[in-house]
Amino acid sequence: MEILFELLRSRGISGDESETKNLILNYIHKRKDAWKVCPDIFSGDELQDCIILKFGKPRTAVFAHIDTIGFMTRYQNQLVAVGGPDFGDSTIVVGEDSLGSIKCTVREVDGNLEHDFPRKTDIGTCLSYYQDIRIDEEFIQAAYLDNRLGVYNCLKLAENLENGWIVFSTYEEHGGGSVPFLLKFIQSNSPIRQALVSDITWITEGVSHHEGVVISVRDRNIPRRSFINKVIGLARESGIPFQLEVEGSGGSDGREIQNSEYAIDWCFIGAAEDNVHSPNEKVSLKDLDSMLKMYQYLMAKL
Amino acid sequence: MEILFELLRSRGISGDESETKNLILNYIHKRKDAWKVCPDIFSGDELQDCIILKFGKPRTAVFAHIDTIGFMTRYQNQLVAVGGPDFGDSTIVVGEDSLGSIKCTVREVDGNLEHDFPRKTDIGTCLSYYQDIRIDEEFIQAAYLDNRLGVYNCLKLAENLENGWIVFSTYEEHGGGSVPFLLKFIQSNSPIRQALVSDITWITEGVSHHEGVVISVRDRNIPRRSFINKVIGLARESGIPFQLEVEGSGGSDGREIQNSEYAIDWCFIGAAEDNVHSPNEKVSLKDLDSMLKMYQYLMAKL
Amino acid sequence: MEILFELLRSRGISGDESETKNLILNYIHKRKDAWKVCPDIFSGDELQDCIILKFGKPRTAVFAHIDTIGFMTRYQNQLVAVGGPDFGDSTIVVGEDSLGSIKCTVREVDGNLEHDFPRKTDIGTCLSYYQDIRIDEEFIQAAYLDNRLGVYNCLKLAENLENGWIVFSTYEEHGGGSVPFLLKFIQSNSPIRQALVSDITWITEGVSHHEGVVISVRDRNIPRRSFINKVIGLARESGIPFQLEVEGSGGSDGREIQNSEYAIDWCFIGAAEDNVHSPNEKVSLKDLDSMLKMYQYLMAKL
C-alpha cells in the first residue's frame, strides 16, 4: 500500500495535476515489467496531465481521475473553492508559492472562504487539506481517498490485466474536460464500447460500510440499463460482496462518457465513503478489498 | 393510429429504451417495403437503443426522442425522478421487477418521492405512469404524448419521404447523451447542415390548442436566426396552420445539436400540449395533423 | 478606431450575428493585403456566421466572440433575455421587424421583462441596447464593449501576425455552440495546442482600471495551471502592464475549449470593465492598449 500513501500525500487539485501525474508515471515505469502484461504507455503534452495504459486487445476502459478538490487563493485573504470542498469549522490547509511553504487555516465567513496565513500569498496559489492518514483494522481515514483509492485500484488492477484500457483523467472534480480528448484517443487507437468508472461514492441510508463495493445504477446521470444489468449479473456470479446505489445527484467521469461522441456504455463502481470531500474521508478496508477484486473479475469477464 | 397506441403503451423511460426501440424497429421492418422509398436502416449495439433511417440523399435530419420521463425505485419506498415528472396528488405508476408486476401510487412527501407498493422492490426498478388513452373529436389525452407523438410523426413522415435522415434518439428527458454519437454517424455517412426536432412543446399564454403546429424561435437555447427565418418562410408558403413560440426555458435534442462538433442549423417543430409531463398530457388532433403535414412539406422543400 | 465604432454600432445578438459577421468580413477583405501576412480566410454556411483566419503556420489560436447580449420579443409586450443583460431602471432598446424600426424602453416588472413599444412587434424580434459611445482621455464607455473590444483586438493583432489562427465565434453570450465545430475545423487543417480567449472581464476588488490587461487564472472553469504559468512568465518578461484575476464564476469560449475533444490549453486575457452587460460598459483606454500589446507579444512568443 506504499503507493497509496504516496498518492494521498501528493498534491493535485484540479488543473494542477502534474505532481500527481509524475508520481503515477514513475510508479508505472518502475513496476510495469513485473506485470502480467506490459502495457503501452501514453503520456505527454498531447494528453496534458493524463496517462493512458493499453493492455493487450481492450474491450473495456477503466477511468480514474487523479485530481482532488481544494482551494485557490484570491485577493487579500480570500479563497475560491476548487470542486466542492466540505469541511466543518476551521480546517488546516497547505500549499506553496514563490515565497515558500504555506500552512494555515481555512474557514467560511458569511458564505465566503478565508484563510489566516499572516503574509500575502501569490494570487492563484493552490491549497490542499493537510493530510493525516489513519488506518486501523476496519477503516482507512484521510483526505482525498476520493479519488486516490480509485487510482490505487487501477494500479493494482494493472498487475494482472490482460486486455483493457486504464485511463488516468484530470479536472473531474471541477467540471471535467479531459475525458472527451481521452476518449478520442482510445477510440482512434483501439475502440471499445464499455467503460467502468473507478471512483469513490457516498455512504447513505441505502449504502453501508463493510457491505461491499458499490455498483451505481445511476447518479445525476443515467447510464444505459442493459449494460448495468450485465454488470450486476456478472457481479452476482462473482461471489464478491457488492451493494447497489440509486442516487438523484452526484457525477463522475461517467457524465462525460455519456455525453461524448462515442456510443460507450459506462458504469460507476467504487467503495463508499463517509465525510465526503472533507479531510476525514473514511472507507472500509473490506469495501476497498471487494473493489479491487470486482475490477479484476469484471475486466476479465466483460 | 394503431402504432401510436402501441407506442403510448410501451415503456421506455430514459436509459431503458430497449422495449420501445424493438417496437419501432419491428414496425419499420414490417412497413418499409410499402413506403415510397425503402430506407437504409441502422441499429444495433454500436448505436445503443437508437435507430437511424436513411432515405435517398439527405439534406436534412429529423430527430425524435423515444424515451419518456418516469421514476426509479431507491431504498425502502423511496423514488428518484427520471427527467421531470409533474403530477398532482397521488398518481398510479406501473413497472416490473424480478418478483413480478408492480402497480402502486406515487406521491410527494416533504419534497421526496415515495411509492406505496406493499413489498420491497428491486433497487433501481423503473416505474412509468399508468397509461389511460382518451380520444374524442378534438383531443388526444394520455401519458407520454411527449414524445410518442413526435415518434409517430416520424413514422408517418417515413411513408412518403424521398430524401432525409430520420433519427430516433434516447436519453433526451434526462440530460441527453445519444445525439453526439448519432450526429457523428450521420455526418460520416452522408453529412447534412439542417435538422428538425420532432417533439412536443407547451401550451402557454402565446400558444393555444387548434392554432396549428408550433415552430419554436427559441427555448433555453437559441438556434441560428437565418435558419429559423427560412423555415418560417416555407411554413408561410405552405398554407399549413402554425404558431410561433418564444420561450426562455425548456430544451430538446436541439441543445445537443447546437453544442455538437458539427455546424448544423436546427429548429424545433411540434404540437403543443397541456399538462406537460403528467399522466394527462393533452394535444389537439388538429395541431397533430398540421404537425404531420408541416414535416412532409418542409422535408421536401428544405 | 473607426472599425471599433462600426462594430459598436452593428447589431449581433446571439443567434443573429450575420450583420456583424458581414461587417468584419468586409473589413478583412479591404485590409488584408496591407497586413504583414495575408491570411487564408474561411467563412460561409459551413461555418454558420463565424470567420476563421489562418496566418502562416499556427501554434496558437485566438478566439473572440462576435455576438452580444440583448432581448427577444415574446407575446404582447413581453421580452425574453438573450444572455445576461444587466440594466438599471428603464433602458432604451432598438431593433427592426417587418413593419419597420423599433425604439422603446425595457424594464423589469416582478421579475419579468417588458417593453413599451406602442404597436405589436413580430414575435421573436431581436432588440439591442441603444448605442451611445462616450470617449475621453481615460475611458471608453458604450454598450457592447464586451466583446466588440475583443474583436477589435483581433483585427489589430491581424495587422502584424505572422503565425496563428484568429477565430471569430458566435453564441458565446447564450450557452455557446460554435466553438466545437470551429475547433474541429482548425484541428483538421493545422492543429494547435494553445488558445487565448480575447474577451472582456470584470472590475472587482482585485482588478482595477488602468492597472493593465487581465490574465485570468480561473473563472468558473479552471484551465491547466502549467499553461497559465507559462503565459504569466512571458507576460512578466514583456514589461507590458497586466493584472491577475481569480474568480469563482463567469465563463467564456474557454469553457468550450476545455470541454472539447482536443487537448488544447487556454487562457482568458482581456481588459476589465465596469457596468458589465449594461448600456454603460466602461473600459480604461490604457488597459485596452496593454491588451493589444500583450496579444502581439504573446502570439509571437508562445
PDB file of N, CA and C in Angstrom, chain B residues 193-267:
ATOM      1  N   ARG B 193     -26.649  19.788 -43.105  1.00  0.00           N
ATOM      2  CA  ARG B 193     -26.452  21.035 -42.353  1.00  0.00           C
ATOM      3  C   ARG B 193     -27.751  21.581 -41.783  1.00  0.00           C
ATOM      4  N   GLN B 194     -28.820  20.751 -41.843  1.00  0.00           N
ATOM      5  CA  GLN B 194     -30.117  21.198 -41.347  1.00  0.00           C
ATOM      6  C   GLN B 194     -30.752  20.073 -40.529  1.00  0.00           C
ATOM      7  N   ALA B 195     -31.386  20.444 -39.412  1.00  0.00           N
ATOM      8  CA  ALA B 195     -32.060  19.437 -38.599  1.00  0.00           C
ATOM      9  C   ALA B 195     -33.375  19.993 -38.074  1.00  0.00           C
ATOM     10  N   LEU B 196     -34.378  19.130 -37.994  1.00  0.00           N
ATOM     11  CA  LEU B 196     -35.647  19.472 -37.357  1.00  0.00           C
ATOM     12  C   LEU B 196     -35.823  18.563 -36.144  1.00  0.00           C
ATOM     13  N   VAL B 197     -36.371  19.126 -35.071  1.00  0.00           N
ATOM     14  CA  VAL B 197     -36.590  18.353 -33.856  1.00  0.00           C
ATOM     15  C   VAL B 197     -38.083  18.095 -33.718  1.00  0.00           C
ATOM     16  N   SER B 198     -38.469  16.831 -33.861  1.00  0.00           N
ATOM     17  CA  SER B 198     -39.868  16.401 -33.828  1.00  0.00           C
ATOM     18  C   SER B 198     -40.228  16.035 -32.396  1.00  0.00           C
ATOM     19  N   ASP B 199     -40.783  17.015 -31.687  1.00  0.00           N
ATOM     20  CA  ASP B 199     -41.019  16.850 -30.254  1.00  0.00           C
ATOM     21  C   ASP B 199     -42.247  17.683 -29.885  1.00  0.00           C
ATOM     22  N   ILE B 200     -42.679  17.575 -28.641  1.00  0.00           N
ATOM     23  CA  ILE B 200     -43.909  18.224 -28.207  1.00  0.00           C
ATOM     24  C   ILE B 200     -43.572  19.379 -27.267  1.00  0.00           C
ATOM     25  N   THR B 201     -44.254  20.531 -27.433  1.00  0.00           N
ATOM     26  CA  THR B 201     -43.976  21.704 -26.605  1.00  0.00           C
ATOM     27  C   THR B 201     -45.186  22.051 -25.735  1.00  0.00           C
ATOM     28  N   TRP B 202     -45.246  23.286 -25.243  1.00  0.00           N
ATOM     29  CA  TRP B 202     -46.186  23.670 -24.204  1.00  0.00           C
ATOM     30  C   TRP B 202     -47.259  24.632 -24.686  1.00  0.00           C
ATOM     31  N   ILE B 203     -48.463  24.426 -24.194  1.00  0.00           N
ATOM     32  CA  ILE B 203     -49.492  25.468 -24.288  1.00  0.00           C
ATOM     33  C   ILE B 203     -49.080  26.588 -23.319  1.00  0.00           C
ATOM     34  N   THR B 204     -49.062  27.831 -23.789  1.00  0.00           N
ATOM     35  CA  THR B 204     -48.705  28.983 -22.948  1.00  0.00           C
ATOM     36  C   THR B 204     -49.636  30.140 -23.265  1.00  0.00           C
ATOM     37  N   GLU B 205     -49.348  31.306 -22.702  1.00  0.00           N
ATOM     38  CA  GLU B 205     -50.173  32.473 -22.993  1.00  0.00           C
ATOM     39  C   GLU B 205     -50.090  32.874 -24.459  1.00  0.00           C
ATOM     40  N   GLY B 206     -49.100  32.378 -25.190  1.00  0.00           N
ATOM     41  CA  GLY B 206     -48.980  32.753 -26.597  1.00  0.00           C
ATOM     42  C   GLY B 206     -49.235  31.593 -27.548  1.00  0.00           C
ATOM     43  N   VAL B 207     -49.415  30.401 -27.006  1.00  0.00           N
ATOM     44  CA  VAL B 207     -49.596  29.203 -27.836  1.00  0.00           C
ATOM     45  C   VAL B 207     -50.872  28.491 -27.385  1.00  0.00           C
ATOM     46  N   SER B 208     -51.826  28.310 -28.307  1.00  0.00           N
ATOM     47  CA  SER B 208     -53.146  27.758 -27.961  1.00  0.00           C
ATOM     48  C   SER B 208     -53.418  26.470 -28.736  1.00  0.00           C
ATOM     49  N   HIS B 209     -54.327  25.662 -28.202  1.00  0.00           N
ATOM     50  CA  HIS B 209     -54.831  24.499 -28.932  1.00  0.00           C
ATOM     51  C   HIS B 209     -55.513  24.935 -30.228  1.00  0.00           C
ATOM     52  N   HIS B 210     -55.419  24.077 -31.232  1.00  0.00           N
ATOM     53  CA  HIS B 210     -56.145  24.214 -32.505  1.00  0.00           C
ATOM     54  C   HIS B 210     -55.591  25.311 -33.421  1.00  0.00           C
ATOM     55  N   GLU B 211     -54.507  25.960 -33.016  1.00  0.00           N
ATOM     56  CA  GLU B 211     -53.972  27.048 -33.858  1.00  0.00           C
ATOM     57  C   GLU B 211     -52.844  26.576 -34.770  1.00  0.00           C
ATOM     58  N   GLY B 212     -52.551  25.276 -34.749  1.00  0.00           N
ATOM     59  CA  GLY B 212     -51.524  24.758 -35.653  1.00  0.00           C
ATOM     60  C   GLY B 212     -50.273  24.323 -34.927  1.00  0.00           C
ATOM     61  N   VAL B 213     -49.402  23.628 -35.663  1.00  0.00           N
ATOM     62  CA  VAL B 213     -48.135  23.156 -35.108  1.00  0.00           C
ATOM     63  C   VAL B 213     -47.286  24.359 -34.687  1.00  0.00           C
ATOM     64  N   VAL B 214     -46.442  24.164 -33.671  1.00  0.00           N
ATOM     65  CA  VAL B 214     -45.590  25.251 -33.179  1.00  0.00           C
ATOM     66  C   VAL B 214     -44.215  25.189 -33.834  1.00  0.00           C
ATOM     67  N   ILE B 215     -43.767  26.312 -34.358  1.00  0.00           N
ATOM     68  CA  ILE B 215     -42.377  26.478 -34.774  1.00  0.00           C
ATOM     69  C   ILE B 215     -41.715  27.325 -33.702  1.00  0.00           C
ATOM     70  N   SER B 216     -40.678  26.792 -33.072  1.00  0.00           N
ATOM     71  CA  SER B 216     -40.081  27.471 -31.926  1.00  0.00           C
ATOM     72  C   SER B 216     -38.919  28.358 -32.363  1.00  0.00           C
ATOM     73  N   VAL B 217     -39.040  29.655 -32.095  1.00  0.00           N
ATOM     74  CA  VAL B 217     -37.949  30.581 -32.404  1.00  0.00           C
ATOM     75  C   VAL B 217     -36.794  30.365 -31.439  1.00  0.00           C
ATOM     76  N   ARG B 218     -37.114  29.985 -30.217  1.00  0.00           N
ATOM     77  CA  ARG B 218     -36.081  29.675 -29.220  1.00  0.00           C
ATOM     78  C   ARG B 218     -36.731  29.041 -27.998  1.00  0.00           C
ATOM     79  N   ASP B 219     -35.930  28.286 -27.246  1.00  0.00           N
ATOM     80  CA  ASP B 219     -36.300  27.893 -25.885  1.00  0.00           C
ATOM     81  C   ASP B 219     -35.107  28.331 -25.029  1.00  0.00           C
ATOM     82  N   ARG B 220     -34.597  27.511 -24.131  1.00  0.00           N
ATOM     83  CA  ARG B 220     -33.409  27.921 -23.387  1.00  0.00           C
ATOM     84  C   ARG B 220     -32.257  28.158 -24.358  1.00  0.00           C
ATOM     85  N   ASN B 221     -32.239  27.368 -25.436  1.00  0.00           N
ATOM     86  CA  ASN B 221     -31.217  27.536 -26.469  1.00  0.00           C
ATOM     87  C   ASN B 221     -31.744  28.371 -27.617  1.00  0.00           C
ATOM     88  N   ILE B 222     -30.834  29.066 -28.275  1.00  0.00           N
ATOM     89  CA  ILE B 222     -31.212  29.939 -29.384  1.00  0.00           C
ATOM     90  C   ILE B 222     -30.579  29.407 -30.661  1.00  0.00           C
ATOM     91  N   PRO B 223     -31.395  28.869 -31.576  1.00  0.00           N
ATOM     92  CA  PRO B 223     -30.821  28.424 -32.846  1.00  0.00           C
ATOM     93  C   PRO B 223     -30.509  29.616 -33.750  1.00  0.00           C
ATOM     94  N   ARG B 224     -29.792  29.374 -34.828  1.00  0.00           N
ATOM     95  CA  ARG B 224     -29.379  30.472 -35.704  1.00  0.00           C
ATOM     96  C   ARG B 224     -30.593  31.071 -36.399  1.00  0.00           C
ATOM     97  N   ARG B 225     -30.710  32.393 -36.340  1.00  0.00           N
ATOM     98  CA  ARG B 225     -31.882  33.082 -36.802  1.00  0.00           C
ATOM     99  C   ARG B 225     -32.145  32.930 -38.294  1.00  0.00           C
ATOM    100  N   SER B 226     -31.082  32.894 -39.073  1.00  0.00           N
ATOM    101  CA  SER B 226     -31.285  32.831 -40.523  1.00  0.00           C
ATOM    102  C   SER B 226     -31.978  31.517 -40.904  1.00  0.00           C
ATOM    103  N   PHE B 227     -31.707  30.442 -40.173  1.00  0.00           N
ATOM    104  CA  PHE B 227     -32.382  29.180 -40.476  1.00  0.00           C
ATOM    105  C   PHE B 227     -33.846  29.212 -40.032  1.00  0.00           C
ATOM    106  N   ILE B 228     -34.078  29.773 -38.859  1.00  0.00           N
ATOM    107  CA  ILE B 228     -35.465  29.895 -38.379  1.00  0.00           C
ATOM    108  C   ILE B 228     -36.288  30.709 -39.378  1.00  0.00           C
ATOM    109  N   ASN B 229     -35.711  31.793 -39.872  1.00  0.00           N
ATOM    110  CA  ASN B 229     -36.423  32.620 -40.855  1.00  0.00           C
ATOM    111  C   ASN B 229     -36.736  31.840 -42.134  1.00  0.00           C
ATOM    112  N   LYS B 230     -35.799  31.006 -42.545  1.00  0.00           N
ATOM    113  CA  LYS B 230     -36.008  30.174 -43.733  1.00  0.00           C
ATOM    114  C   LYS B 230     -37.176  29.201 -43.510  1.00  0.00           C
ATOM    115  N   VAL B 231     -37.195  28.577 -42.336  1.00  0.00           N
ATOM    116  CA  VAL B 231     -38.271  27.631 -42.009  1.00  0.00           C
ATOM    117  C   VAL B 231     -39.618  28.354 -41.955  1.00  0.00           C
ATOM    118  N   ILE B 232     -39.649  29.513 -41.307  1.00  0.00           N
ATOM    119  CA  ILE B 232     -40.902  30.268 -41.201  1.00  0.00           C
ATOM    120  C   ILE B 232     -41.384  30.698 -42.583  1.00  0.00           C
ATOM    121  N   GLY B 233     -40.462  31.104 -43.426  1.00  0.00           N
ATOM    122  CA  GLY B 233     -40.813  31.490 -44.788  1.00  0.00           C
ATOM    123  C   GLY B 233     -41.508  30.345 -45.535  1.00  0.00           C
ATOM    124  N   LEU B 234     -40.924  29.151 -45.438  1.00  0.00           N
ATOM    125  CA  LEU B 234     -41.528  27.988 -46.095  1.00  0.00           C
ATOM    126  C   LEU B 234     -42.877  27.644 -45.468  1.00  0.00           C
ATOM    127  N   ALA B 235     -42.954  27.762 -44.134  1.00  0.00           N
ATOM    128  CA  ALA B 235     -44.209  27.446 -43.441  1.00  0.00           C
ATOM    129  C   ALA B 235     -45.325  28.375 -43.921  1.00  0.00           C
ATOM    130  N   ARG B 236     -44.986  29.634 -44.112  1.00  0.00           N
ATOM    131  CA  ARG B 236     -45.984  30.597 -44.625  1.00  0.00           C
ATOM    132  C   ARG B 236     -46.468  30.175 -46.006  1.00  0.00           C
ATOM    133  N   GLU B 237     -45.512  29.846 -46.862  1.00  0.00           N
ATOM    134  CA  GLU B 237     -45.804  29.387 -48.219  1.00  0.00           C
ATOM    135  C   GLU B 237     -46.735  28.185 -48.226  1.00  0.00           C
ATOM    136  N   SER B 238     -46.558  27.305 -47.229  1.00  0.00           N
ATOM    137  CA  SER B 238     -47.255  26.001 -47.233  1.00  0.00           C
ATOM    138  C   SER B 238     -48.756  26.130 -47.051  1.00  0.00           C
ATOM    139  N   GLY B 239     -49.201  27.202 -46.391  1.00  0.00           N
ATOM    140  CA  GLY B 239     -50.614  27.316 -46.057  1.00  0.00           C
ATOM    141  C   GLY B 239     -51.050  26.439 -44.894  1.00  0.00           C
ATOM    142  N   ILE B 240     -50.153  25.666 -44.335  1.00  0.00           N
ATOM    143  CA  ILE B 240     -50.489  24.803 -43.186  1.00  0.00           C
ATOM    144  C   ILE B 240     -50.492  25.662 -41.925  1.00  0.00           C
ATOM    145  N   PRO B 241     -51.495  25.499 -41.035  1.00  0.00           N
ATOM    146  CA  PRO B 241     -51.547  26.335 -39.831  1.00  0.00           C
ATOM    147  C   PRO B 241     -50.332  26.115 -38.931  1.00  0.00           C
ATOM    148  N   PHE B 242     -49.774  27.209 -38.432  1.00  0.00           N
ATOM    149  CA  PHE B 242     -48.666  27.094 -37.463  1.00  0.00           C
ATOM    150  C   PHE B 242     -48.669  28.307 -36.547  1.00  0.00           C
ATOM    151  N   GLN B 243     -48.006  28.132 -35.385  1.00  0.00           N
ATOM    152  CA  GLN B 243     -47.845  29.209 -34.406  1.00  0.00           C
ATOM    153  C   GLN B 243     -46.359  29.369 -34.124  1.00  0.00           C
ATOM    154  N   LEU B 244     -45.951  30.577 -33.714  1.00  0.00           N
ATOM    155  CA  LEU B 244     -44.561  30.794 -33.305  1.00  0.00           C
ATOM    156  C   LEU B 244     -44.463  30.807 -31.788  1.00  0.00           C
ATOM    157  N   GLU B 245     -43.360  30.297 -31.293  1.00  0.00           N
ATOM    158  CA  GLU B 245     -43.113  30.243 -29.850  1.00  0.00           C
ATOM    159  C   GLU B 245     -41.793  30.924 -29.534  1.00  0.00           C
ATOM    160  N   VAL B 246     -41.766  31.683 -28.432  1.00  0.00           N
ATOM    161  CA  VAL B 246     -40.519  32.251 -27.897  1.00  0.00           C
ATOM    162  C   VAL B 246     -40.496  31.933 -26.402  1.00  0.00           C
ATOM    163  N   GLU B 247     -39.601  31.058 -25.991  1.00  0.00           N
ATOM    164  CA  GLU B 247     -39.514  30.678 -24.590  1.00  0.00           C
ATOM    165  C   GLU B 247     -38.100  30.950 -24.046  1.00  0.00           C
ATOM    166  N   GLY B 248     -38.021  31.145 -22.740  1.00  0.00           N
ATOM    167  CA  GLY B 248     -36.722  31.346 -22.104  1.00  0.00           C
ATOM    168  C   GLY B 248     -36.171  30.084 -21.468  1.00  0.00           C
ATOM    169  N   SER B 249     -36.994  29.050 -21.370  1.00  0.00           N
ATOM    170  CA  SER B 249     -36.542  27.799 -20.760  1.00  0.00           C
ATOM    171  C   SER B 249     -37.002  26.622 -21.608  1.00  0.00           C
ATOM    172  N   GLY B 250     -36.675  25.417 -21.153  1.00  0.00           N
ATOM    173  CA  GLY B 250     -37.036  24.218 -21.903  1.00  0.00           C
ATOM    174  C   GLY B 250     -35.940  23.852 -22.870  1.00  0.00           C
ATOM    175  N   GLY B 251     -35.812  22.567 -23.151  1.00  0.00           N
ATOM    176  CA  GLY B 251     -34.770  22.130 -24.073  1.00  0.00           C
ATOM    177  C   GLY B 251     -35.214  20.900 -24.836  1.00  0.00           C
ATOM    178  N   SER B 252     -34.407  20.484 -25.769  1.00  0.00           N
ATOM    179  CA  SER B 252     -34.734  19.351 -26.627  1.00  0.00           C
ATOM    180  C   SER B 252     -33.434  18.784 -27.181  1.00  0.00           C
ATOM    181  N   ASP B 253     -33.563  17.812 -28.079  1.00  0.00           N
ATOM    182  CA  ASP B 253     -32.372  17.328 -28.785  1.00  0.00           C
ATOM    183  C   ASP B 253     -31.647  18.471 -29.488  1.00  0.00           C
ATOM    184  N   GLY B 254     -32.339  19.587 -29.720  1.00  0.00           N
ATOM    185  CA  GLY B 254     -31.709  20.743 -30.348  1.00  0.00           C
ATOM    186  C   GLY B 254     -30.499  21.243 -29.572  1.00  0.00           C
ATOM    187  N   ARG B 255     -30.573  21.147 -28.249  1.00  0.00           N
ATOM    188  CA  ARG B 255     -29.452  21.579 -27.413  1.00  0.00           C
ATOM    189  C   ARG B 255     -28.167  20.840 -27.781  1.00  0.00           C
ATOM    190  N   GLU B 256     -28.283  19.533 -27.976  1.00  0.00           N
ATOM    191  CA  GLU B 256     -27.086  18.753 -28.289  1.00  0.00           C
ATOM    192  C   GLU B 256     -26.628  18.964 -29.727  1.00  0.00           C
ATOM    193  N   ILE B 257     -27.560  19.276 -30.615  1.00  0.00           N
ATOM    194  CA  ILE B 257     -27.163  19.604 -31.990  1.00  0.00           C
ATOM    195  C   ILE B 257     -26.378  20.917 -31.965  1.00  0.00           C
ATOM    196  N   GLN B 258     -26.895  21.890 -31.223  1.00  0.00           N
ATOM    197  CA  GLN B 258     -26.253  23.203 -31.082  1.00  0.00           C
ATOM    198  C   GLN B 258     -24.816  23.066 -30.545  1.00  0.00           C
ATOM    199  N   ASN B 259     -24.630  22.194 -29.581  1.00  0.00           N
ATOM    200  CA  ASN B 259     -23.332  22.083 -28.924  1.00  0.00           C
ATOM    201  C   ASN B 259     -22.416  21.044 -29.554  1.00  0.00           C
ATOM    202  N   SER B 260     -22.832  20.495 -30.690  1.00  0.00           N
ATOM    203  CA  SER B 260     -22.047  19.417 -31.295  1.00  0.00           C
ATOM    204  C   SER B 260     -20.855  19.950 -32.067  1.00  0.00           C
ATOM    205  N   GLU B 261     -20.052  19.041 -32.555  1.00  0.00           N
ATOM    206  CA  GLU B 261     -18.866  19.361 -33.360  1.00  0.00           C
ATOM    207  C   GLU B 261     -19.213  19.706 -34.793  1.00  0.00           C
ATOM    208  N   TYR B 262     -20.510  19.770 -35.100  1.00  0.00           N
ATOM    209  CA  TYR B 262     -20.917  19.983 -36.484  1.00  0.00           C
ATOM    210  C   TYR B 262     -21.734  21.264 -36.601  1.00  0.00           C
ATOM    211  N   ALA B 263     -21.500  22.008 -37.666  1.00  0.00           N
ATOM    212  CA  ALA B 263     -22.237  23.256 -37.896  1.00  0.00           C
ATOM    213  C   ALA B 263     -23.574  22.908 -38.536  1.00  0.00           C
ATOM    214  N   ILE B 264     -24.525  22.499 -37.706  1.00  0.00           N
ATOM    215  CA  ILE B 264     -25.846  22.088 -38.189  1.00  0.00           C
ATOM    216  C   ILE B 264     -26.892  23.032 -37.609  1.00  0.00           C
ATOM    217  N   ASP B 265     -27.635  23.700 -38.482  1.00  0.00           N
ATOM    218  CA  ASP B 265     -28.758  24.515 -38.027  1.00  0.00           C
ATOM    219  C   ASP B 265     -29.904  23.603 -37.626  1.00  0.00           C
ATOM    220  N   TRP B 266     -30.705  24.052 -36.647  1.00  0.00           N
ATOM    221  CA  TRP B 266     -31.805  23.219 -36.160  1.00  0.00           C
ATOM    222  C   TRP B 266     -33.005  24.081 -35.815  1.00  0.00           C
ATOM    223  N   CYS B 267     -34.163  23.440 -35.844  1.00  0.00           N
ATOM    224  CA  CYS B 267     -35.403  24.113 -35.474  1.00  0.00           C
ATOM    225  C   CYS B 267     -36.346  23.096 -34.838  1.00  0.00           C
TER     226      CYS B 267
END
